[in-house]
Amino acid sequence: MNNSKSASTAKRTIVIVGGVAGGASAAARARRCNEAADIIMFEKDRYVSFANCGLPYHIGGEIDERDKLLVATPELFEKRFRIDARTRHEVLSIDQEAKSVQVKNLESGEEFAQDYDRLILSPGASPIIPPIEGSKAKNVFSLRNIEDMDRINQGLSSESSTRDVKQAVVVGAGFIGLEMVEQLHRLGIKVSLVELAPQVLPPLDREMARLIEEELERHEIQLHLGDGIQGLKVEGDRAVGVTLDSGMTIDTDLVIMCIGVKPNTQLAKQAGLEIGETGGIKINEYLQTSDPNIYAVGDAVEYEHAILEKSMRVALAGPANRAGRIAGEHAATDQSPSMAAVMGTAIVRVFDLGAALTGLSEKMAAKFNRRAKSVIVQAGHHSGYFPGAKTITLKLIYEPETGVVLGAQAIGAAGIDKRIDVIATAMKFKATVEDLTELDLSYAPPYGSAKDPVHLAAFTAQNDLRGFAPIVAYDADLAGKQIVDVRTLKEQEKLPPVPGAYQIEVDELREHLDELDPEQPTVVICHSAKRAHVGTRILLGHGFKEVSNLTGGMSIRRLMEN
Amino acid sequence: MNNSKSASTAKRTIVIVGGVAGGASAAARARRCNEAADIIMFEKDRYVSFANCGLPYHIGGEIDERDKLLVATPELFEKRFRIDARTRHEVLSIDQEAKSVQVKNLESGEEFAQDYDRLILSPGASPIIPPIEGSKAKNVFSLRNIEDMDRINQGLSSESSTRDVKQAVVVGAGFIGLEMVEQLHRLGIKVSLVELAPQVLPPLDREMARLIEEELERHEIQLHLGDGIQGLKVEGDRAVGVTLDSGMTIDTDLVIMCIGVKPNTQLAKQAGLEIGETGGIKINEYLQTSDPNIYAVGDAVEYEHAILEKSMRVALAGPANRAGRIAGEHAATDQSPSMAAVMGTAIVRVFDLGAALTGLSEKMAAKFNRRAKSVIVQAGHHSGYFPGAKTITLKLIYEPETGVVLGAQAIGAAGIDKRIDVIATAMKFKATVEDLTELDLSYAPPYGSAKDPVHLAAFTAQNDLRGFAPIVAYDADLAGKQIVDVRTLKEQEKLPPVPGAYQIEVDELREHLDELDPEQPTVVICHSAKRAHVGTRILLGHGFKEVSNLTGGMSIRRLMEN
């Protein structure tokens, strides 16, 4: 165990570039670790330590007061931490030899050199603005900081506009894009959402994203998926239309660009610090760059991905804050705990639903040539007999040879954060599907079920891995299979069965075995794969050669592309 | 990996004693594992597979329809699973030699023998009724099954009573006792709660239980803690008062006994099956008793406790259901996954708060001679700047030598289930405090914080373990210490400081160092131990010899007994 007390009085100057999330965490931790250090934090914008994840919610008015977003001010940094936090100061260059940075005061225009013993870079990332016509129009925005938020709010207020904002286009259906869609809708604005990928939330697998698309459609959001923006139609200094690659033009009063971010690595590159394969600053376990006196944290760096065991950019607040804390300590004392690999755990609320994920999607597993299989279960977020249970759709992705859990995704109105956090926690310890079946989770009717959705997903995967009840993918090609639909006729009327399916209710199955061919590969289907599990076991128990259960059932298969 | 297909057609008779939770799970799983088996389930009561954890909520009307509690009927067992589920059938004895049970039909009085190849005992536990005067009065109830619930509901309905129920006494402040208190209060009844232990929820540590007591007091529940019942005052066939050991008598119209349960081991004992030290039936990892043809699951058995590594009774639904599933499979096929050790994870809602726990309390650690230390943190269940954040009080208990997590407790209005489940999941893998600091949890403002309460508790414990910011217990004896209260004067007015404390706001601390003695052991205190952490580091950074932070701060210390 490190003894940090010994190093805590080392005289040194610690300079931090960037005063949000990672930078602010690093600064505060550095002071707590070292009372004798000089700590100077430069931030080129007007605000430090603001709640960047809260910005969309103030635009929509869900967070009512702007001040709530200002977590810590330069005054607090000075008073509590003796940190010299200087806003509107841009660091222009690093002289590694001289251990000095060149700084520009953006208010006065003055430039000066600041020496450092340790330098921590937390430069963040910048919104990508596509190089298209009209992107500089005054009602085209991106959202990254308080200034951006203020500009959008000004653009939305009728006093400052030539007209009311009645319709808006959000470009990009990632996390921030969806949060903006929701908040603009909350303001009574008709919102169109454009996304180049054929789905919203590209980190999710297709069918899970489809559930979120349905939620957006329920709120009358116009979805334009698999379509890019070709240009903006401008009148005067304002964009009045968005032209898509498909040729369509969407009339609009406002455009928000949420296409993604590019890491701010200019300073690091200019200083010759090593850049990784995915374009982020390379760091070691103590967040040190290729120059051990220079640390880097946040959206500009590459973290180790726990499942892929590769370095990559993971632009999320959780890792940035944890990294800042470690870099601050190491810069202050030359020792610290190490930074753990990240899992990419993330969550977003979309109207009455939420989407959460951790680890690899099936898509990502395929991209990185990892063998993966998955199950999808649906279950209440608490006991079904207790009022208010909301359905969680939970997908569990695992390695077929070992049963090691690779990732999970959850969609639902409540309790998805808990299930994804539980699985992410288990994954830290390289958990298998069998480990998940054994978790001892809290249960009382208002909170959960004796068999939690995590258990149900793990049981299903375990049954598959053991060959006890094999599953097939929700979108499997069923041509040539003997298909047995064990739903009731009423259910089959509402959602028609796969063509050619035998229609035999599960409770009648044993009486109708002679109508089926035990030699033929058979797939059993129901609404959510629970009764089909019973059916699968009945057929296997009666000597059928090859039987499997369509994972997720018709409730998921209906989400297939045609 | 087991191949269960091979064994799934073995002819055998499986007899199950008890048709709720563990028994019902075992029966259904046995059928799914073996189509050829004869499966007979005997239940002495009128109902099988009912939602026992939901019973209090139907009494209070929160679960409106009684039928919702009947998860599966004998008809469903027959139709879907070909399980012969016989209610009102009591198994009287086991003949191990003959592999036969003697059964009595409680309706007809008829007795008969039933052979078995495998026998699964799921006899549950029975409420303890103290042998006091009046305990048989017609308005004295316990709550274990549907019949009990119906009787209580009848006792509550004015038609069947000689008078309205205006006041009630609940005896026992465990999980069911508190659920009954809440539900009776919901019906407008004035409720008194009597508990022999000096606190509610005896599995919790004292200060955490105190937060729940305050919630009960806020709802005008009369608490009688550390007091036993001596007898009931009876008029006619009704109890009209409860007399306590302290001499007090509480007038009442209704008494609910929730003192605890005793395992139903009569059948097992009569058959000579081995009984463990804590009075439950001894089982192995496949739930086999000392007779390998006889399995046992549920509240009557002893499970392995994951942290204590000892067998003990854990009367919870989660383990019962998982055990039933494993026993059912093993009884049907002679192979199965093994039963994992349990953590005792549990949760209960109490009005607007909830209490959850996993693993060892400090009390329990002391009882079993395990060295344990703890931290207490308070943090919002999601970002503080997002509307609706509710405070979670989270206690993390760990082994001081190794940092291995031993247990956790949480009190709060939202999100406590998530934090306890995350910690319970980590504990399955023998996680250390450092592991918890590294968890990659989901974060967006409506769901959590970039630094989750779990992280904050783990950071605090890690800081303590590393000697970076030592903590002292919330109720530590501070006599002879130099105490520095870094709260504002306004806060100190509301909640007065410990006598003799220096009153120096954290932001002024550096200016007042010369008023303090750096050689004297010092304790820093604030409201919830966050600013005191900063203060601790300032003093250590300025050469103070021995400084520690009062964990939980004044908000927890105020809960101390006088």
mmCIF file of C-alpha atoms in Angstrom, chain A residues 1-5 8-9 25 29 31-36 51-55 57 62-64 68-69 71 76 78-82 179 314 316-319 321-322 325 329 333 335-350 353-358 384-387 400-403 412-413 416-432 434-448 450-452 455 459-460 462-463 465-468 470 506-508 510-511 531 533-534 537-543 545, chain B residues 1-5 8-9 25 29 31-36 51-55 57 62-64 68-69 71 76 78-82 179 314 316-319 321-322 325 329 333 335-350 353-358 384-387 400-403 412-413 416-432 434-448 450-452 455 459-460 462-463 465-468 470 506-508 510-511 531 533-534 537-543 545:
data_model
loop_
_atom_site.group_PDB
_atom_site.id
_atom_site.type_symbol
_atom_site.label_atom_id
_atom_site.label_comp_id
_atom_site.label_asym_id
_atom_site.label_seq_id
_atom_site.Cartn_x
_atom_site.Cartn_y
_atom_site.Cartn_z
ATOM 1 C CA MET A 1 0.000 0.000 0.000
ATOM 2 C CA ASN A 2 1.332 3.433 -0.884
ATOM 3 C CA ASN A 3 1.989 5.819 1.919
ATOM 4 C CA SER A 4 0.992 9.110 0.428
ATOM 5 C CA LYS A 5 1.681 11.107 3.540
ATOM 6 C CA SER A 8 2.541 15.235 0.433
ATOM 7 C CA THR A 9 4.819 18.170 1.126
ATOM 8 C CA SER A 25 -10.966 16.387 -10.473
ATOM 9 C CA ARG A 29 -7.126 15.775 -5.781
ATOM 10 C CA ARG A 31 -4.293 19.760 -3.604
ATOM 11 C CA ARG A 32 -5.659 17.166 -1.199
ATOM 12 C CA CYS A 33 -2.480 15.172 -1.832
ATOM 13 C CA ASN A 34 -0.033 18.033 -1.568
ATOM 14 C CA GLU A 35 -0.478 21.211 0.444
ATOM 15 C CA ALA A 36 2.901 22.578 -0.640
ATOM 16 C CA ALA A 51 -21.987 19.894 -15.248
ATOM 17 C CA ASN A 52 -21.590 19.177 -18.949
ATOM 18 C CA CYS A 53 -23.942 16.192 -18.807
ATOM 19 C CA GLY A 54 -26.678 18.510 -17.552
ATOM 20 C CA LEU A 55 -26.591 21.029 -20.412
ATOM 21 C CA TYR A 57 -31.698 19.476 -19.429
ATOM 22 C CA GLU A 62 -36.008 20.305 -16.681
ATOM 23 C CA ILE A 63 -33.078 21.773 -14.741
ATOM 24 C CA ASP A 64 -34.630 25.118 -13.963
ATOM 25 C CA LYS A 68 -27.128 24.589 -10.713
ATOM 26 C CA LEU A 69 -24.829 23.586 -13.558
ATOM 27 C CA VAL A 71 -20.549 22.880 -9.793
ATOM 28 C CA LEU A 76 -14.248 28.078 -4.574
ATOM 29 C CA GLU A 78 -9.128 29.465 -4.610
ATOM 30 C CA LYS A 79 -10.778 29.498 -1.188
ATOM 31 C CA ARG A 80 -11.026 25.812 -0.495
ATOM 32 C CA PHE A 81 -8.150 24.395 -2.500
ATOM 33 C CA ARG A 82 -5.736 27.287 -3.100
ATOM 34 C CA GLU A 179 -31.218 14.171 -25.009
ATOM 35 C CA VAL A 314 -14.111 6.355 -24.473
ATOM 36 C CA LEU A 316 -17.544 9.399 -20.949
ATOM 37 C CA ALA A 317 -17.691 11.387 -17.719
ATOM 38 C CA GLY A 318 -17.145 8.464 -15.330
ATOM 39 C CA PRO A 319 -13.697 7.452 -16.606
ATOM 40 C CA ASN A 321 -13.472 11.841 -13.328
ATOM 41 C CA ARG A 322 -11.711 8.708 -12.072
ATOM 42 C CA ARG A 325 -8.402 11.802 -9.529
ATOM 43 C CA GLU A 329 -2.560 12.290 -7.070
ATOM 44 C CA THR A 333 3.087 12.730 -5.119
ATOM 45 C CA GLN A 335 2.507 7.627 -6.711
ATOM 46 C CA SER A 336 -1.136 6.597 -6.876
ATOM 47 C CA PRO A 337 -3.473 3.683 -7.493
ATOM 48 C CA SER A 338 -3.570 2.720 -11.158
ATOM 49 C CA MET A 339 -6.349 3.465 -13.627
ATOM 50 C CA ALA A 340 -8.545 0.432 -14.272
ATOM 51 C CA ALA A 341 -9.593 -0.596 -17.747
ATOM 52 C CA VAL A 342 -12.991 0.763 -18.768
ATOM 53 C CA MET A 343 -16.096 -1.075 -19.899
ATOM 54 C CA GLY A 344 -17.847 1.703 -21.825
ATOM 55 C CA THR A 345 -20.838 1.573 -19.484
ATOM 56 C CA ALA A 346 -23.330 4.262 -20.504
ATOM 57 C CA ILE A 347 -26.983 5.190 -20.194
ATOM 58 C CA VAL A 348 -29.424 7.672 -21.689
ATOM 59 C CA ARG A 349 -33.031 8.532 -20.958
ATOM 60 C CA VAL A 350 -35.305 8.865 -23.994
ATOM 61 C CA LEU A 353 -37.685 4.763 -21.649
ATOM 62 C CA GLY A 354 -33.978 4.512 -21.120
ATOM 63 C CA ALA A 355 -31.203 2.654 -22.871
ATOM 64 C CA ALA A 356 -28.115 1.369 -21.088
ATOM 65 C CA LEU A 357 -25.170 -0.730 -22.165
ATOM 66 C CA THR A 358 -21.838 -2.076 -21.030
ATOM 67 C CA GLY A 384 -45.295 -8.430 -11.653
ATOM 68 C CA TYR A 385 -47.924 -8.756 -8.928
ATOM 69 C CA PHE A 386 -46.819 -5.466 -7.355
ATOM 70 C CA PRO A 387 -48.316 -2.385 -9.016
ATOM 71 C CA PRO A 400 -19.928 -19.327 -26.542
ATOM 72 C CA GLU A 401 -16.799 -21.353 -25.719
ATOM 73 C CA THR A 402 -16.288 -20.099 -22.184
ATOM 74 C CA GLY A 403 -19.532 -18.457 -21.127
ATOM 75 C CA GLY A 412 -36.900 0.000 -20.136
ATOM 76 C CA ALA A 413 -38.752 2.600 -18.131
ATOM 77 C CA ILE A 416 -32.172 -0.643 -16.395
ATOM 78 C CA ASP A 417 -29.334 1.213 -14.662
ATOM 79 C CA LYS A 418 -29.328 -1.363 -11.874
ATOM 80 C CA ARG A 419 -29.145 -4.362 -14.182
ATOM 81 C CA ILE A 420 -26.412 -2.894 -16.369
ATOM 82 C CA ASP A 421 -24.391 -1.795 -13.335
ATOM 83 C CA VAL A 422 -24.681 -5.256 -11.797
ATOM 84 C CA ILE A 423 -23.489 -6.876 -15.018
ATOM 85 C CA ALA A 424 -20.700 -4.296 -15.503
ATOM 86 C CA THR A 425 -19.567 -5.010 -11.949
ATOM 87 C CA ALA A 426 -19.530 -8.755 -12.582
ATOM 88 C CA MET A 427 -17.650 -8.194 -15.856
ATOM 89 C CA LYS A 428 -14.853 -6.435 -13.988
ATOM 90 C CA PHE A 429 -14.145 -9.840 -12.475
ATOM 91 C CA LYS A 430 -14.380 -11.664 -15.827
ATOM 92 C CA ALA A 431 -17.663 -13.214 -14.766
ATOM 93 C CA THR A 432 -19.228 -16.074 -16.657
ATOM 94 C CA GLU A 434 -22.881 -19.153 -14.544
ATOM 95 C CA ASP A 435 -21.555 -16.551 -12.114
ATOM 96 C CA LEU A 436 -24.506 -14.311 -12.974
ATOM 97 C CA THR A 437 -26.968 -17.117 -12.184
ATOM 98 C CA GLU A 438 -25.497 -17.198 -8.684
ATOM 99 C CA LEU A 439 -25.734 -13.509 -7.780
ATOM 100 C CA ASP A 440 -27.418 -12.803 -4.482
ATOM 101 C CA LEU A 441 -29.441 -9.680 -5.243
ATOM 102 C CA SER A 442 -31.836 -7.722 -3.056
ATOM 103 C CA TYR A 443 -35.493 -8.614 -3.375
ATOM 104 C CA ALA A 444 -38.746 -7.223 -2.042
ATOM 105 C CA PRO A 445 -41.819 -6.644 -4.223
ATOM 106 C CA PRO A 446 -41.302 -2.861 -4.637
ATOM 107 C CA TYR A 447 -37.688 -3.361 -5.781
ATOM 108 C CA GLY A 448 -37.185 -6.566 -7.707
ATOM 109 C CA ALA A 450 -36.788 -13.347 -6.535
ATOM 110 C CA LYS A 451 -35.528 -14.233 -10.002
ATOM 111 C CA ASP A 452 -34.137 -10.964 -11.273
ATOM 112 C CA HIS A 455 -30.814 -14.137 -13.375
ATOM 113 C CA PHE A 459 -30.323 -18.858 -16.830
ATOM 114 C CA THR A 460 -31.287 -18.621 -20.496
ATOM 115 C CA GLN A 462 -26.625 -21.120 -19.296
ATOM 116 C CA ASN A 463 -29.370 -23.355 -20.701
ATOM 117 C CA LEU A 465 -24.384 -23.148 -23.280
ATOM 118 C CA ARG A 466 -25.200 -26.503 -21.685
ATOM 119 C CA GLY A 467 -27.235 -27.595 -24.688
ATOM 120 C CA PHE A 468 -30.179 -27.890 -22.335
ATOM 121 C CA PRO A 470 -30.372 -24.057 -27.261
ATOM 122 C CA VAL A 506 -47.793 -24.811 -25.205
ATOM 123 C CA ASP A 507 -50.268 -26.510 -22.875
ATOM 124 C CA GLU A 508 -51.529 -28.659 -25.785
ATOM 125 C CA ARG A 510 -47.798 -32.968 -25.617
ATOM 126 C CA GLU A 511 -51.109 -34.005 -27.272
ATOM 127 C CA ARG A 531 -43.307 -20.577 -22.920
ATOM 128 C CA HIS A 533 -38.526 -22.596 -23.342
ATOM 129 C CA VAL A 534 -41.076 -24.987 -21.862
ATOM 130 C CA ARG A 537 -37.815 -28.854 -23.289
ATOM 131 C CA ILE A 538 -40.991 -30.828 -23.984
ATOM 132 C CA LEU A 539 -39.871 -31.595 -27.544
ATOM 133 C CA LEU A 540 -36.310 -32.470 -26.488
ATOM 134 C CA GLY A 541 -37.737 -34.611 -23.707
ATOM 135 C CA HIS A 542 -39.800 -36.518 -26.264
ATOM 136 C CA GLY A 543 -36.807 -37.350 -28.398
ATOM 137 C CA LYS A 545 -33.332 -34.367 -32.411
ATOM 138 C CA MET B 1 -20.223 -28.751 -19.025
ATOM 139 C CA ASN B 2 -23.019 -31.144 -18.136
ATOM 140 C CA ASN B 3 -25.059 -32.564 -20.937
ATOM 141 C CA SER B 4 -28.476 -32.745 -19.426
ATOM 142 C CA LYS B 5 -30.157 -34.088 -22.520
ATOM 143 C CA SER B 8 -33.744 -36.239 -19.373
ATOM 144 C CA THR B 9 -35.754 -39.374 -20.056
ATOM 145 C CA SER B 25 -39.380 -23.868 -8.503
ATOM 146 C CA ARG B 29 -37.495 -27.286 -13.179
ATOM 147 C CA ARG B 31 -40.285 -31.304 -15.345
ATOM 148 C CA ARG B 32 -38.284 -29.167 -17.747
ATOM 149 C CA CYS B 33 -35.354 -31.482 -17.094
ATOM 150 C CA ASN B 34 -37.223 -34.752 -17.358
ATOM 151 C CA GLU B 35 -40.361 -35.400 -19.391
ATOM 152 C CA ALA B 36 -40.508 -39.045 -18.286
ATOM 153 C CA ALA B 51 -46.402 -14.686 -3.772
ATOM 154 C CA ASN B 52 -45.588 -14.822 -0.077
ATOM 155 C CA CYS B 53 -43.574 -11.595 -0.213
ATOM 156 C CA GLY B 54 -46.672 -9.800 -1.485
ATOM 157 C CA LEU B 55 -49.017 -10.712 1.367
ATOM 158 C CA TYR B 57 -49.285 -5.388 0.369
ATOM 159 C CA GLU B 62 -51.511 -1.611 -2.403
ATOM 160 C CA ILE B 63 -51.887 -4.868 -4.328
ATOM 161 C CA ASP B 64 -55.553 -4.534 -5.119
ATOM 162 C CA LYS B 68 -52.519 -11.435 -8.356
ATOM 163 C CA LEU B 69 -50.814 -13.249 -5.489
ATOM 164 C CA VAL B 71 -48.699 -17.039 -9.244
ATOM 165 C CA LEU B 76 -51.462 -24.722 -14.458
ATOM 166 C CA GLU B 78 -51.073 -30.006 -14.389
ATOM 167 C CA LYS B 79 -51.627 -28.474 -17.821
ATOM 168 C CA ARG B 80 -48.228 -27.023 -18.496
ATOM 169 C CA PHE B 81 -45.944 -29.236 -16.469
ATOM 170 C CA ARG B 82 -47.857 -32.468 -15.874
ATOM 171 C CA GLU B 179 -44.137 -4.043 5.969
ATOM 172 C CA VAL B 314 -31.035 -17.526 5.535
ATOM 173 C CA LEU B 316 -35.044 -15.314 1.987
ATOM 174 C CA ALA B 317 -36.945 -15.853 -1.258
ATOM 175 C CA GLY B 318 -34.008 -15.396 -3.631
ATOM 176 C CA PRO B 319 -31.895 -18.289 -2.345
ATOM 177 C CA ASN B 321 -35.935 -19.982 -5.644
ATOM 178 C CA ARG B 322 -32.399 -20.595 -6.877
ATOM 179 C CA ARG B 325 -34.187 -24.751 -9.422
ATOM 180 C CA GLU B 329 -32.688 -30.421 -11.850
ATOM 181 C CA THR B 333 -31.198 -35.890 -13.795
ATOM 182 C CA GLN B 335 -26.585 -33.619 -12.171
ATOM 183 C CA SER B 336 -26.847 -29.844 -12.016
ATOM 184 C CA PRO B 337 -24.891 -26.682 -11.403
ATOM 185 C CA SER B 338 -24.028 -26.253 -7.736
ATOM 186 C CA MET B 339 -25.670 -23.881 -5.276
ATOM 187 C CA ALA B 340 -23.557 -20.804 -4.636
ATOM 188 C CA ALA B 341 -22.957 -19.458 -1.168
ATOM 189 C CA VAL B 342 -25.374 -16.724 -0.144
ATOM 190 C CA MET B 343 -24.695 -13.189 0.972
ATOM 191 C CA GLY B 344 -27.920 -12.471 2.867
ATOM 192 C CA THR B 345 -28.775 -9.608 0.531
ATOM 193 C CA ALA B 346 -32.151 -8.148 1.532
ATOM 194 C CA ILE B 347 -34.245 -5.023 1.203
ATOM 195 C CA VAL B 348 -37.407 -3.562 2.679
ATOM 196 C CA ARG B 349 -39.428 -0.454 1.939
ATOM 197 C CA VAL B 350 -40.518 1.588 4.962
ATOM 198 C CA LEU B 353 -37.442 5.188 2.613
ATOM 199 C CA GLY B 354 -35.964 1.787 2.101
ATOM 200 C CA ALA B 355 -33.277 -0.192 3.879
ATOM 201 C CA ALA B 356 -31.028 -2.668 2.107
ATOM 202 C CA LEU B 357 -28.076 -4.746 3.196
ATOM 203 C CA THR B 358 -25.682 -7.431 2.085
ATOM 204 C CA GLY B 384 -27.535 16.779 -7.383
ATOM 205 C CA TYR B 385 -28.109 19.354 -10.116
ATOM 206 C CA PHE B 386 -30.832 17.213 -11.702
ATOM 207 C CA PRO B 387 -34.242 17.579 -10.039
ATOM 208 C CA PRO B 400 -8.800 -3.438 7.663
ATOM 209 C CA GLU B 401 -5.854 -5.703 6.850
ATOM 210 C CA THR B 402 -6.846 -6.608 3.300
ATOM 211 C CA GLY B 403 -9.476 -4.110 2.227
ATOM 212 C CA GLY B 412 -32.690 6.061 1.110
ATOM 213 C CA ALA B 413 -35.759 6.926 -0.900
ATOM 214 C CA ILE B 416 -30.479 1.814 -2.604
ATOM 215 C CA ASP B 417 -31.269 -1.497 -4.331
ATOM 216 C CA LYS B 418 -28.819 -0.641 -7.118
ATOM 217 C CA ARG B 419 -25.950 0.212 -4.799
ATOM 218 C CA ILE B 420 -26.424 -2.851 -2.595
ATOM 219 C CA ASP B 421 -26.767 -5.140 -5.628
ATOM 220 C CA VAL B 422 -23.599 -3.710 -7.155
ATOM 221 C CA ILE B 423 -21.684 -4.280 -3.921
ATOM 222 C CA ALA B 424 -23.187 -7.769 -3.438
ATOM 223 C CA THR B 425 -22.119 -8.611 -6.989
ATOM 224 C CA ALA B 426 -18.585 -7.393 -6.343
ATOM 225 C CA MET B 427 -18.500 -9.337 -3.059
ATOM 226 C CA LYS B 428 -19.219 -12.563 -4.918
ATOM 227 C CA PHE B 429 -15.764 -12.103 -6.417
ATOM 228 C CA LYS B 430 -14.135 -11.258 -3.057
ATOM 229 C CA ALA B 431 -13.782 -7.650 -4.135
ATOM 230 C CA THR B 432 -11.605 -5.220 -2.241
ATOM 231 C CA GLU B 434 -9.917 -0.738 -4.359
ATOM 232 C CA ASP B 435 -11.929 -2.874 -6.796
ATOM 233 C CA LEU B 436 -15.022 -0.842 -5.947
ATOM 234 C CA THR B 437 -13.205 2.417 -6.741
ATOM 235 C CA GLU B 438 -12.618 1.051 -10.241
ATOM 236 C CA LEU B 439 -16.174 0.036 -11.145
ATOM 237 C CA ASP B 440 -17.383 1.380 -14.459
ATOM 238 C CA LEU B 441 -21.011 2.245 -13.710
ATOM 239 C CA SER B 442 -23.640 3.840 -15.929
ATOM 240 C CA TYR B 443 -24.039 7.578 -15.615
ATOM 241 C CA ALA B 444 -26.439 10.186 -16.971
ATOM 242 C CA PRO B 445 -28.030 12.893 -14.800
ATOM 243 C CA PRO B 446 -31.417 11.127 -14.379
ATOM 244 C CA TYR B 447 -29.738 7.895 -13.239
ATOM 245 C CA GLY B 448 -26.556 8.519 -11.299
ATOM 246 C CA ALA B 450 -20.023 10.395 -12.448
ATOM 247 C CA LYS B 451 -18.784 9.515 -8.974
ATOM 248 C CA ASP B 452 -21.395 7.113 -7.700
ATOM 249 C CA HIS B 455 -17.295 5.049 -5.580
ATOM 250 C CA PHE B 459 -12.698 6.180 -2.109
ATOM 251 C CA THR B 460 -13.266 7.024 1.547
ATOM 252 C CA GLN B 462 -9.337 3.466 0.373
ATOM 253 C CA ASN B 463 -8.163 6.795 1.776
ATOM 254 C CA LEU B 465 -6.692 2.055 4.373
ATOM 255 C CA ARG B 466 -3.803 3.947 2.771
ATOM 256 C CA GLY B 467 -3.442 6.232 5.782
ATOM 257 C CA PHE B 468 -4.166 9.097 3.413
ATOM 258 C CA PRO B 470 -7.858 8.006 8.328
ATOM 259 C CA VAL B 506 -12.987 24.651 6.180
ATOM 260 C CA ASP B 507 -12.199 27.551 3.848
ATOM 261 C CA GLU B 508 -10.597 29.465 6.756
ATOM 262 C CA ARG B 510 -5.292 27.388 6.616
ATOM 263 C CA GLU B 511 -5.423 30.840 8.262
ATOM 264 C CA ARG B 531 -15.470 19.018 3.912
ATOM 265 C CA HIS B 533 -11.981 15.181 4.358
ATOM 266 C CA VAL B 534 -10.548 18.378 2.874
ATOM 267 C CA ARG B 537 -5.823 16.605 4.315
ATOM 268 C CA ILE B 538 -5.021 20.271 5.011
ATOM 269 C CA LEU B 539 -3.931 19.477 8.568
ATOM 270 C CA LEU B 540 -1.918 16.413 7.538
ATOM 271 C CA GLY B 541 -0.372 18.470 4.735
ATOM 272 C CA HIS B 542 0.734 21.033 7.304
ATOM 273 C CA GLY B 543 2.505 18.510 9.461
ATOM 274 C CA LYS B 545 0.837 14.256 13.464
#
